[in-house]
Coordinates of C-alpha atoms (C1' of nucleotides) in Angstrom, one line a residue:
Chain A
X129 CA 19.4 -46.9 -42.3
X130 CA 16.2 -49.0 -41.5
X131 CA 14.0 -47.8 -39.2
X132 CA 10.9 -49.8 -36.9
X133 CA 7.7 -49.4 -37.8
X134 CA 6.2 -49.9 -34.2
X135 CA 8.8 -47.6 -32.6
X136 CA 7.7 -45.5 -35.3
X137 CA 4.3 -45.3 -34.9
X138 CA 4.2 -45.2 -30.8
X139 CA 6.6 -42.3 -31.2
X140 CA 3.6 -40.6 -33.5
X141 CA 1.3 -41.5 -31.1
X142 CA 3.3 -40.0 -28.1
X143 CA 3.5 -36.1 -30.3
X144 CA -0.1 -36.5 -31.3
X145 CA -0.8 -36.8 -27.8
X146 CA 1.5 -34.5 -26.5
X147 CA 0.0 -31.8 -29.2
X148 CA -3.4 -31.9 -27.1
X149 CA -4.6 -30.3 -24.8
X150 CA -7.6 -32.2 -23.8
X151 CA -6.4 -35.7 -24.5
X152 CA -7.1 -37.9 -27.6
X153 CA -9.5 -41.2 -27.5
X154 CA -8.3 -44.7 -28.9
X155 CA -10.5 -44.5 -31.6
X156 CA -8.7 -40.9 -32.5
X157 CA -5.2 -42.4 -32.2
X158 CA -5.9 -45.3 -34.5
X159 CA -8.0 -42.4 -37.2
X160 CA -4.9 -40.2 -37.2
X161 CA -2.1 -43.2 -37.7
X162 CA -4.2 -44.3 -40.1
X163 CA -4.1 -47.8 -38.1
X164 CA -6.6 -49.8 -36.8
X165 CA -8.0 -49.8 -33.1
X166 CA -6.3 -52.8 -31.6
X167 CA -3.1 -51.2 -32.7
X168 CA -3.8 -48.1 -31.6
X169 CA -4.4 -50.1 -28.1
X170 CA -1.5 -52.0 -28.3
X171 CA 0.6 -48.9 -28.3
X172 CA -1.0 -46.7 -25.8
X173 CA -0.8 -49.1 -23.7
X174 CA 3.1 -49.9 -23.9
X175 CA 3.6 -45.7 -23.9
X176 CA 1.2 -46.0 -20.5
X177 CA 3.3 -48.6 -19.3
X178 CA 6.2 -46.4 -19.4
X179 CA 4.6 -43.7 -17.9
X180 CA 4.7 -41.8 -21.1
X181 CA 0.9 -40.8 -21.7
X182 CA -1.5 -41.6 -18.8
X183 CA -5.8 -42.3 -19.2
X184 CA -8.0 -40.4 -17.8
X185 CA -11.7 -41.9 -16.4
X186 CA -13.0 -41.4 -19.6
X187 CA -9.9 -43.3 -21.4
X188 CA -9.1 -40.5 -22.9
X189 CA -5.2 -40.5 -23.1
X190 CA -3.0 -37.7 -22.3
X191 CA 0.6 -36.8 -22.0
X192 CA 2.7 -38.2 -18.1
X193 CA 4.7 -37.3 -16.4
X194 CA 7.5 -39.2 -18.0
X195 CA 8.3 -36.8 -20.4
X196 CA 9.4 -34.3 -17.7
X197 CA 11.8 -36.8 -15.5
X198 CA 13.0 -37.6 -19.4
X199 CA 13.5 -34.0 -19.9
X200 CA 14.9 -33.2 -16.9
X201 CA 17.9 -35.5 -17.9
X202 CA 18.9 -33.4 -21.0
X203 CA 21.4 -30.5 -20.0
X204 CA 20.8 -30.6 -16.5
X205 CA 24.2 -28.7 -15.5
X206 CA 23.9 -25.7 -18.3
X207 CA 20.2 -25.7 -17.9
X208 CA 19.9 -24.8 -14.2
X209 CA 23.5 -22.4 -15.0
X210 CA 21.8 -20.4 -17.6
X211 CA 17.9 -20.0 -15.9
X212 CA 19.6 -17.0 -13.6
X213 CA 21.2 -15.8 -16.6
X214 CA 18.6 -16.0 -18.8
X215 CA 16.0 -13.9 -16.3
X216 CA 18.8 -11.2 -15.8
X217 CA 19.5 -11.2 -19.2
X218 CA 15.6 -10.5 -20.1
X219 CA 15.0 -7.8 -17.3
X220 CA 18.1 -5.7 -18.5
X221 CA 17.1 -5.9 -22.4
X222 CA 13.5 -6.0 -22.1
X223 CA 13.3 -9.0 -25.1
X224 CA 12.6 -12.5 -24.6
X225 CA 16.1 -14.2 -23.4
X226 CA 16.9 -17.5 -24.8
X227 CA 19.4 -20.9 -24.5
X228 CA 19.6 -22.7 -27.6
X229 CA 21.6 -25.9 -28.5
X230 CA 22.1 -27.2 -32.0
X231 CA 21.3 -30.6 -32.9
X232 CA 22.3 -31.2 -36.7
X233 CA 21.4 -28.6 -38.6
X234 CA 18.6 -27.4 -36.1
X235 CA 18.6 -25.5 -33.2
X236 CA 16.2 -25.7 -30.5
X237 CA 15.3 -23.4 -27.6
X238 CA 16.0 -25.3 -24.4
X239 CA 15.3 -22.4 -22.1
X240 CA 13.2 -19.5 -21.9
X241 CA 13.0 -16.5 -19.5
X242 CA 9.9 -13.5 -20.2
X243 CA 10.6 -10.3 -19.1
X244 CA 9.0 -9.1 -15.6
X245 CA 7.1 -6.9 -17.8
X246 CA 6.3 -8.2 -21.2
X247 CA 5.7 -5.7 -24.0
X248 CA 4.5 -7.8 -26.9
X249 CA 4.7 -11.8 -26.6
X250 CA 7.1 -12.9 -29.3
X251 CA 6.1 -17.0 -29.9
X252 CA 9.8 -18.2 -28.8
X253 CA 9.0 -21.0 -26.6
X254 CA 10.9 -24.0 -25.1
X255 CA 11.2 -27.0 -28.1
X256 CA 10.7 -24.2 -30.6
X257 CA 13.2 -25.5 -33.9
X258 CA 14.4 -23.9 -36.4
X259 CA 17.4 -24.5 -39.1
X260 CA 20.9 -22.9 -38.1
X261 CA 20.7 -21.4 -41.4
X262 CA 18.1 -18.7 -39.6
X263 CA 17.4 -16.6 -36.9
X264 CA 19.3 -14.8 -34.9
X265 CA 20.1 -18.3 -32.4
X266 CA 20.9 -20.0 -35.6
X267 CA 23.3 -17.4 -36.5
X268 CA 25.0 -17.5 -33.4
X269 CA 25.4 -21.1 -33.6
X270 CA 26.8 -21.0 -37.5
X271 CA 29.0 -18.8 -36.8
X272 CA 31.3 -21.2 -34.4
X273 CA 31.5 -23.6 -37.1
X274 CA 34.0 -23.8 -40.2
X275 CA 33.7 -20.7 -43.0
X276 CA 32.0 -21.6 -45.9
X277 CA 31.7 -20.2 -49.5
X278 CA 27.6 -20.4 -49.0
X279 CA 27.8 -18.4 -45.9
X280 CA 25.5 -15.4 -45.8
X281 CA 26.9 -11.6 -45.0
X282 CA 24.9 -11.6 -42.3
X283 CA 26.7 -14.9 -41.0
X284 CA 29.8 -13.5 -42.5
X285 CA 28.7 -10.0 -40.2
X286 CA 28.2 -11.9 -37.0
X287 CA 31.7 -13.6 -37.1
X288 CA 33.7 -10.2 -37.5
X289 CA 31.4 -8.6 -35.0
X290 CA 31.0 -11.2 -32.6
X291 CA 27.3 -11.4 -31.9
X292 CA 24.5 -12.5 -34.8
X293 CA 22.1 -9.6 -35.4
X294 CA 19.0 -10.7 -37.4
X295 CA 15.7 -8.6 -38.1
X296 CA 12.5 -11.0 -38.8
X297 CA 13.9 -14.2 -40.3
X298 CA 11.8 -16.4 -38.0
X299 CA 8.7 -14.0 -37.0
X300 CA 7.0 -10.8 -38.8
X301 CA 8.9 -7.7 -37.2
X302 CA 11.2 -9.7 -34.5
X303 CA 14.4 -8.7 -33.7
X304 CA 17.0 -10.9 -32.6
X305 CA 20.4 -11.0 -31.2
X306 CA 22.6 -13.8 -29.8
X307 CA 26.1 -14.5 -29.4
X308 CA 27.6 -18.1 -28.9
X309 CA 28.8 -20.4 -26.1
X310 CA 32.0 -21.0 -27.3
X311 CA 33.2 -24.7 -25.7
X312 CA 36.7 -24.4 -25.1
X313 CA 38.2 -25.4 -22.1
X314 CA 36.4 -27.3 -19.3
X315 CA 33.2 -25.5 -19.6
X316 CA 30.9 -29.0 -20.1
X317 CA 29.3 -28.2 -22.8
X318 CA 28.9 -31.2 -24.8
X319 CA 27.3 -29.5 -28.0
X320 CA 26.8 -26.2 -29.5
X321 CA 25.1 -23.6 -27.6
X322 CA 24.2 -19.8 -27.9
X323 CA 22.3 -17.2 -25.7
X324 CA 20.1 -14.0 -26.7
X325 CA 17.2 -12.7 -26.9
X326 CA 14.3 -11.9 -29.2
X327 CA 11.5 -9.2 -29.3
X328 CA 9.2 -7.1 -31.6
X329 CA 10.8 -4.0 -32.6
X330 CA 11.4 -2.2 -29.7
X331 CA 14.7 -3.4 -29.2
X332 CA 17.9 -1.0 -28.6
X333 CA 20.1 -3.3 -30.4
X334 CA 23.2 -1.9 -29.2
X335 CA 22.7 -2.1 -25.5
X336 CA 21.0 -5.3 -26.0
X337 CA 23.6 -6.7 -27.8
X338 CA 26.0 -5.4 -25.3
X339 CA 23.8 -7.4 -22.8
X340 CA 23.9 -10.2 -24.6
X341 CA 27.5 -10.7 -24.7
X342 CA 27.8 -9.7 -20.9
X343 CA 25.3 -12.2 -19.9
X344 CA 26.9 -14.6 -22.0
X345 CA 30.6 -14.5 -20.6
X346 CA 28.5 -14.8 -16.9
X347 CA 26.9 -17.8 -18.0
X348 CA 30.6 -19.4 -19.3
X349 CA 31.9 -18.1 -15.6
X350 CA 29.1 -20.2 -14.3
X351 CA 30.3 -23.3 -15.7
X352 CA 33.4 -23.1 -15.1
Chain B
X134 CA -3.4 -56.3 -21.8
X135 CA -1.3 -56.7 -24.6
X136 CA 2.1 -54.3 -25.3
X137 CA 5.0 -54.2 -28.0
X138 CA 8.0 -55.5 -27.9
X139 CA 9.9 -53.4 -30.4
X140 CA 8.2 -50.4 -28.9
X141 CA 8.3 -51.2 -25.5
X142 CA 12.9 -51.6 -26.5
X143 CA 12.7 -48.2 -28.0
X144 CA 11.5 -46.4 -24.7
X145 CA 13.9 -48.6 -22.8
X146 CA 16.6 -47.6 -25.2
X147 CA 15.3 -43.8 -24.6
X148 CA 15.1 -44.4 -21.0
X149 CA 18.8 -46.1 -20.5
X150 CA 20.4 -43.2 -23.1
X151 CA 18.8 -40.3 -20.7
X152 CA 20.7 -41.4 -17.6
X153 CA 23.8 -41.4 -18.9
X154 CA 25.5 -38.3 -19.4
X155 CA 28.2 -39.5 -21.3
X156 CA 26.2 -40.9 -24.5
X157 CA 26.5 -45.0 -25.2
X158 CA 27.7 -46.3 -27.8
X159 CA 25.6 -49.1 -30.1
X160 CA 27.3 -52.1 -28.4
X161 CA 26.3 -51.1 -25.2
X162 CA 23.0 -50.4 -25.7
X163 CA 22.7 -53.5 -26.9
X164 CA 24.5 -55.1 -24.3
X165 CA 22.0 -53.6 -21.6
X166 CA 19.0 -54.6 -23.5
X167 CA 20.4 -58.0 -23.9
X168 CA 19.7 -57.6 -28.0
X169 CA 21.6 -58.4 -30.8
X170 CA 23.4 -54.6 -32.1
X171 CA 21.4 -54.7 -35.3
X172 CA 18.5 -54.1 -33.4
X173 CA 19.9 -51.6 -31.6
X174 CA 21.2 -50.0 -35.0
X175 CA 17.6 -50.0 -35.6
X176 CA 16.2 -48.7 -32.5
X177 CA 18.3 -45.9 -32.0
X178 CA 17.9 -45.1 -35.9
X179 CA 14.4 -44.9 -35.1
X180 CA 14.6 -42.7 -32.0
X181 CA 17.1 -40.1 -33.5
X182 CA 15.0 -39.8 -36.3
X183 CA 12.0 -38.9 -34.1
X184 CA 14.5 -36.8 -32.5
X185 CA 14.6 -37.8 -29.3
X186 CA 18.0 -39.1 -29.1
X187 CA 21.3 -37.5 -30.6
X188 CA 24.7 -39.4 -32.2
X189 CA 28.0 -37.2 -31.8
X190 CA 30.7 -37.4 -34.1
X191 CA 32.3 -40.7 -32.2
X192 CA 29.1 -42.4 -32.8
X193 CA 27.6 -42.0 -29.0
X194 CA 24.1 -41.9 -28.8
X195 CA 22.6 -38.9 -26.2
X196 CA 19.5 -37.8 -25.2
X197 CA 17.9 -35.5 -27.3
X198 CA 16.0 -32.3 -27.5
X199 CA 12.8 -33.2 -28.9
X200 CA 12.5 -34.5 -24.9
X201 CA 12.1 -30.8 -24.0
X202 CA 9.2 -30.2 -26.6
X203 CA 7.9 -33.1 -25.3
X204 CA 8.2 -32.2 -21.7
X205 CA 7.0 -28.4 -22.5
X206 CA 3.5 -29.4 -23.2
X207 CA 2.8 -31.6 -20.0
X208 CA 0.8 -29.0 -18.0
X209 CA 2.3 -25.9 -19.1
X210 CA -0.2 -23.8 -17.7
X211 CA -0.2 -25.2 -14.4
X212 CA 3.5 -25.6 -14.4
X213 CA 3.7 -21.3 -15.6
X214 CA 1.6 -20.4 -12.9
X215 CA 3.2 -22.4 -10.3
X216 CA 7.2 -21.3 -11.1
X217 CA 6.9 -17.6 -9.3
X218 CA 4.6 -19.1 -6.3
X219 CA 7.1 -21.7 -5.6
X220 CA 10.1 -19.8 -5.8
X221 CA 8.3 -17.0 -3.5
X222 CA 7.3 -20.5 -1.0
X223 CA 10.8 -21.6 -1.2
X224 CA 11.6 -17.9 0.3
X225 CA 9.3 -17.7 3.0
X226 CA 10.0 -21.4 4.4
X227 CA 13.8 -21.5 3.5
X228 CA 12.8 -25.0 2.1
X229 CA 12.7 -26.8 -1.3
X230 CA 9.1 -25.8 -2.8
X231 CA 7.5 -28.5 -5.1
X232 CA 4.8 -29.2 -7.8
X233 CA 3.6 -32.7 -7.3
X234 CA 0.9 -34.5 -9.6
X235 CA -0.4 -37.9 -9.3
X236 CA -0.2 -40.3 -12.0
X237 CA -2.5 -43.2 -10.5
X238 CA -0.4 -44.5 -7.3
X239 CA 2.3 -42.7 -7.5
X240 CA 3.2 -38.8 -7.5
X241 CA 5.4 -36.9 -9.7
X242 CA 7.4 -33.7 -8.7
X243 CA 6.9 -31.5 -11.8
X244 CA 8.4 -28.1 -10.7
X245 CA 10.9 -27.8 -7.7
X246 CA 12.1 -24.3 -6.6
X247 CA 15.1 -24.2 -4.3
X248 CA 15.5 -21.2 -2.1
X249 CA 18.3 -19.0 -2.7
X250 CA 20.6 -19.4 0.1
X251 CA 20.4 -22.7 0.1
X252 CA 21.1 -25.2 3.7
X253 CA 21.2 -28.7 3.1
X254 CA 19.9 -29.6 -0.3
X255 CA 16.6 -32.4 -0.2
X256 CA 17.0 -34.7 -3.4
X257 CA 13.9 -33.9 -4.3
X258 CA 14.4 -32.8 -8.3
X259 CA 11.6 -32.8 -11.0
X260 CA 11.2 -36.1 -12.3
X261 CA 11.0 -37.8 -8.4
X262 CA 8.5 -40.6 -8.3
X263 CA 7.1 -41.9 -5.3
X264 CA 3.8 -43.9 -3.9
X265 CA 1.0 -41.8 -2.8
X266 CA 1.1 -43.6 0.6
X267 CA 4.5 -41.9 1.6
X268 CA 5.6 -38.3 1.4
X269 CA 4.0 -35.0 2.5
X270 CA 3.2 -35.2 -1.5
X271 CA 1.8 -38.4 -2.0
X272 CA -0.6 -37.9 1.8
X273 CA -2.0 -34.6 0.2
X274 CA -2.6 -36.2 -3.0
X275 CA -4.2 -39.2 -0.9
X276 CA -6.4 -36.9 1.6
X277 CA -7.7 -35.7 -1.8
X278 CA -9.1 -39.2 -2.1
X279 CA -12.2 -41.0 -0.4
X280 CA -11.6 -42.3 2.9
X281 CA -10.5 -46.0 3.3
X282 CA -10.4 -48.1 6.1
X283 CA -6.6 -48.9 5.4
X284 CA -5.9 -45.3 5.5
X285 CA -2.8 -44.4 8.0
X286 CA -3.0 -42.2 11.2
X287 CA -0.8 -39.1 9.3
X288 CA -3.3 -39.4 6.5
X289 CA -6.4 -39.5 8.9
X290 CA -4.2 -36.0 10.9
X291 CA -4.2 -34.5 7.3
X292 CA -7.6 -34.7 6.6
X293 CA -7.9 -33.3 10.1
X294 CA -5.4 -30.2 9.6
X295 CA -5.7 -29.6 5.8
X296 CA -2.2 -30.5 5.3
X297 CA 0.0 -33.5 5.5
X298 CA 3.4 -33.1 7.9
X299 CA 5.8 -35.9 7.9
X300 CA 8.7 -36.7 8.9
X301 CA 11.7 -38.9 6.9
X302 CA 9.3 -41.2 4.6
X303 CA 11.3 -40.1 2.0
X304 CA 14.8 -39.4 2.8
X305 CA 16.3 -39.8 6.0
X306 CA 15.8 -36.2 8.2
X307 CA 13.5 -34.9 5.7
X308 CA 10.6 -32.7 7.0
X309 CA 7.7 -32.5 4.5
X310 CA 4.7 -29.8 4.5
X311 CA 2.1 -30.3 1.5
X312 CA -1.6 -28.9 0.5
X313 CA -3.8 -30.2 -2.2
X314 CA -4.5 -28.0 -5.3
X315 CA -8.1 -29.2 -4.7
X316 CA -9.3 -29.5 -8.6
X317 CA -13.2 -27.4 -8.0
X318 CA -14.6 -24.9 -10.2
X319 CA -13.0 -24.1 -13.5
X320 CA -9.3 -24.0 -12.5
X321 CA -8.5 -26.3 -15.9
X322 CA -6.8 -28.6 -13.2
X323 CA -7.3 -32.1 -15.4
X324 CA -5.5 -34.0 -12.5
X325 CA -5.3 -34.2 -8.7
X326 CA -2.2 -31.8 -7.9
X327 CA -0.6 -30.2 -4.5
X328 CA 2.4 -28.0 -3.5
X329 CA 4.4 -28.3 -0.2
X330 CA 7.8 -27.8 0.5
X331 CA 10.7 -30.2 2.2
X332 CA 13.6 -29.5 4.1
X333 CA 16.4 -31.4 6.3
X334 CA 15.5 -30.4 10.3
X335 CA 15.4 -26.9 10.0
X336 CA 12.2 -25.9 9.0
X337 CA 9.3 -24.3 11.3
X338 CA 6.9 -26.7 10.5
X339 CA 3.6 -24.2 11.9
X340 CA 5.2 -21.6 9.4
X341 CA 6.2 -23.7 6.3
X342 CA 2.2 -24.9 7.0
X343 CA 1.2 -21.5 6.5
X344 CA 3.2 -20.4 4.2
X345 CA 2.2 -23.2 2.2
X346 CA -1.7 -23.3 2.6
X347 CA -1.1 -19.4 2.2
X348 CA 0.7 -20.1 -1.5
X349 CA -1.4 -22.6 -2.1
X350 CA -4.5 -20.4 -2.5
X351 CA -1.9 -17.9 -4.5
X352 CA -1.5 -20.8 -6.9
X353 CA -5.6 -21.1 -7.2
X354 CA -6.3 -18.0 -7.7
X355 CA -3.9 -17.7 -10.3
X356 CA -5.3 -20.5 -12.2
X357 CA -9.0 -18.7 -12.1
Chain C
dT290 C1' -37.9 -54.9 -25.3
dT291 C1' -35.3 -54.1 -29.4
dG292 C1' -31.7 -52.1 -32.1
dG293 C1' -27.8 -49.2 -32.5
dT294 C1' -23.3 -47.4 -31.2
dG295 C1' -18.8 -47.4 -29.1
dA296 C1' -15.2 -49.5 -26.1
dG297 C1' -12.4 -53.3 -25.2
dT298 C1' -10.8 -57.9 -26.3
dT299 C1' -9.7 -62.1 -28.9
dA300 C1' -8.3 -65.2 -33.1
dC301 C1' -5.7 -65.9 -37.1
dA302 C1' -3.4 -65.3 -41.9
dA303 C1' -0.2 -62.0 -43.8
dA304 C1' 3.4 -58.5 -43.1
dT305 C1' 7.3 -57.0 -40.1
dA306 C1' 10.9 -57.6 -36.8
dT307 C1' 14.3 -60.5 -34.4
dA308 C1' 18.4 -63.2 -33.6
dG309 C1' 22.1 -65.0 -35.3
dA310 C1' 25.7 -65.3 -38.5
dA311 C1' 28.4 -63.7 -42.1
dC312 C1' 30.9 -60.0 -44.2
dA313 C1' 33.4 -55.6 -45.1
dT314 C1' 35.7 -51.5 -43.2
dA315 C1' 38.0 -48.8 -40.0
dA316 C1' 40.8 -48.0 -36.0
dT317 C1' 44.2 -49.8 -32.6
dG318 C1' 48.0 -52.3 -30.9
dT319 C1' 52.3 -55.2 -31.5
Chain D
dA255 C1' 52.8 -55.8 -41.7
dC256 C1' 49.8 -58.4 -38.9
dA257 C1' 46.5 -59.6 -35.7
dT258 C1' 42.7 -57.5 -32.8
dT259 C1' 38.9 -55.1 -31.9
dA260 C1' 34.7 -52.3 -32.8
dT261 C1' 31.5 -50.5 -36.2
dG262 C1' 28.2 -50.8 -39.7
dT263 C1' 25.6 -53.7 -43.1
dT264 C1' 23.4 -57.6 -45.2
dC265 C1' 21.3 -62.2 -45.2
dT266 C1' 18.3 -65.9 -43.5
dA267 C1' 15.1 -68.9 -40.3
dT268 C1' 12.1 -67.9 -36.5
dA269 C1' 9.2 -64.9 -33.7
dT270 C1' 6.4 -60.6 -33.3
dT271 C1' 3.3 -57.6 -35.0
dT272 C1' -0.3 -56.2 -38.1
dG273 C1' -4.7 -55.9 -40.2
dT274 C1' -9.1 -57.9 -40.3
dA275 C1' -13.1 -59.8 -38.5
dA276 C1' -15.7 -61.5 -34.8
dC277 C1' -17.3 -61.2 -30.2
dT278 C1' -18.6 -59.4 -25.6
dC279 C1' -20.2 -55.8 -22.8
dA280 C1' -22.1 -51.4 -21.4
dC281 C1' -24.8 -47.5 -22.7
dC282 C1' -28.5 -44.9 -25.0
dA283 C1' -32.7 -44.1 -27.7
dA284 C1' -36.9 -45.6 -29.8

DNA sequence: TTGGTGAGTTACAAATATAGAACATAATGT
DNA sequence: ACATTATGTTCTATATTTGTAACTCACCAA
């Protein structure tokens, strides 16, 4: 499987940039590729062409607008479907609700909602990733897929309980719970997908869990 | 002014994958880019390992979610504090409430509220692109910008009223109201922004102008 | 003025990438 | 079974791209 080492290296350049906040100059580009100015030129100025990274007065590059018409394209049906949800679903548990998709052996948070009043931030944002093998989202997704031997009790738990139920594999005293999107019938979902939510400790799992699996079944009447 | 081919084939691969929502195969994509399928092997190799594009099990290639990590750091404070103004704007007016930014000539929408009962929808989704010479958007973007003598009688009546009013530059029976998010003080504005709101006929245009100016100044003082 | 620094561009040998073909392997149809 | 088609891989010449250095221009400080 050979892979392009321009491609490559403007891909770099486009998550360096989109990592800060203020913008990065040429001369930074080429210092963290490791390449030399011209290159670094070369490439910011095909990503600019596509609208991916735009320069400010100062030539300073920054991320453009691009990504979000790019973005915007990915899951547009279950996306806007699940935002609703996703904001009932955090008002009546009081956690952070969530929309995950798995992609391989990752699963990434596509959608967020905060509760109206938020108790203590957990760090579950939109693009966060983190192996299926972990987390409550994770969880949730495994436990659609085939039984293995390697499978966890708490995998094995989620499966005969119907919801995944995990206490701080991805963050220091989080709480999670999330129940999957199962894709029969004519739902269009083209990939894996789970709902839930997240918080720090004070979380009544049972009524949250019982949340989750309401919200959840909403979501699948949704897109029906 | 000098940009990369192979680079320049990735985004266009990118670009071409995110509008379909059906996936496309290898011989396709190299059938639209007019290459031999080798390179786009290559290409897509590249982009899925970057993450940014997906291959189910039939071999399609799909956008992917590394689009929305991507997309989540492009303003996110700005585009956080503008969610609950515009869905409050897109209450009050009954319209379609939007985030526009410019990106040199042309303005992106990057946050769109619809109200909830909604008329007749506006195409006007996140992602929409258009000059800065047409649109309530792109006149308050312009009327953020020094006079010129080429500058058009509703740009000249914006400056005037502190808000730009058209009528169908965009889309046939569109009514547009926008204000500039003028970028003074310490608002952490790093671009020329404004908010506004469309509609198809039925929108009180002195209202939506209030309730627009009105939110506007909601937004600012939010950013503070 | 002079000298220094950084941004942006250009020129060219050396390293990658492309186009095209050739080849194997599945999957499909007859 | 046989031909047909699509996928994936490998192999070469050409064509891009890279890395390097050199050059211009603007800006700042001595």
């Amino acid at each position: 499987m050979s892979t392009l080492q321009t491609l490559s290296r403007g891909l770099q350049v486009l998550e360096i940039v989109s990592r800060s906040s203020t913008g990065l100059s040429i001369a930074e580009i080429a210092q963290v590729l490791g390449v030399h100015r011209a290159i670094a030129y070369r490439l910011a100025s095909t990503l600019e062409e596509h609208l991916l990274v735009v320069r400010d007065d100062e030539g300073r590059i920054g991320i453009g607008g691009g990504v979000v018409a790019l973005s915007e394209r990915y899951q547009p049906q279950l996306r806007a479907a699940a935002q609703p949800v996703l904001r009932s679903l955090a008002e009546a548990s009081g956690g952070t609700a969530f929309l995950c998709i798995a992609q391989g052996d990752e699963c990434v948070a596509i959608e967020v909602a905060e509760p109206e009043t938020p108790f203590l931030k957990v760090s579950y944002r939109v693009g966060s990733r983190h192996p299926v093998s972990r987390g409550a989202a994770g969880l949730a997704i495994a436990m659609q897929r085939a039984p293995r031997r390697t499978d966890t009790e708490y995998l094995q738990a989620a499966r005969r309980d119907g919801f995944a139920l995990t206490h701080g594999q991805l963050q220091q005293g989080a709480i999670g719970v999330a129940a999957p999107l199962a894709r029969t019938g004519r739902t269009g979902l083209s990939a894996e997908a789970c709902i839930g939510v997240v918080a720090l400790h004070a979380l009544d799992t049972e009524q949250a869990a019982s949340a989750v699996l309401q919200h959840r079944d909403r979501l699948l009447a949704a897109l029906s």
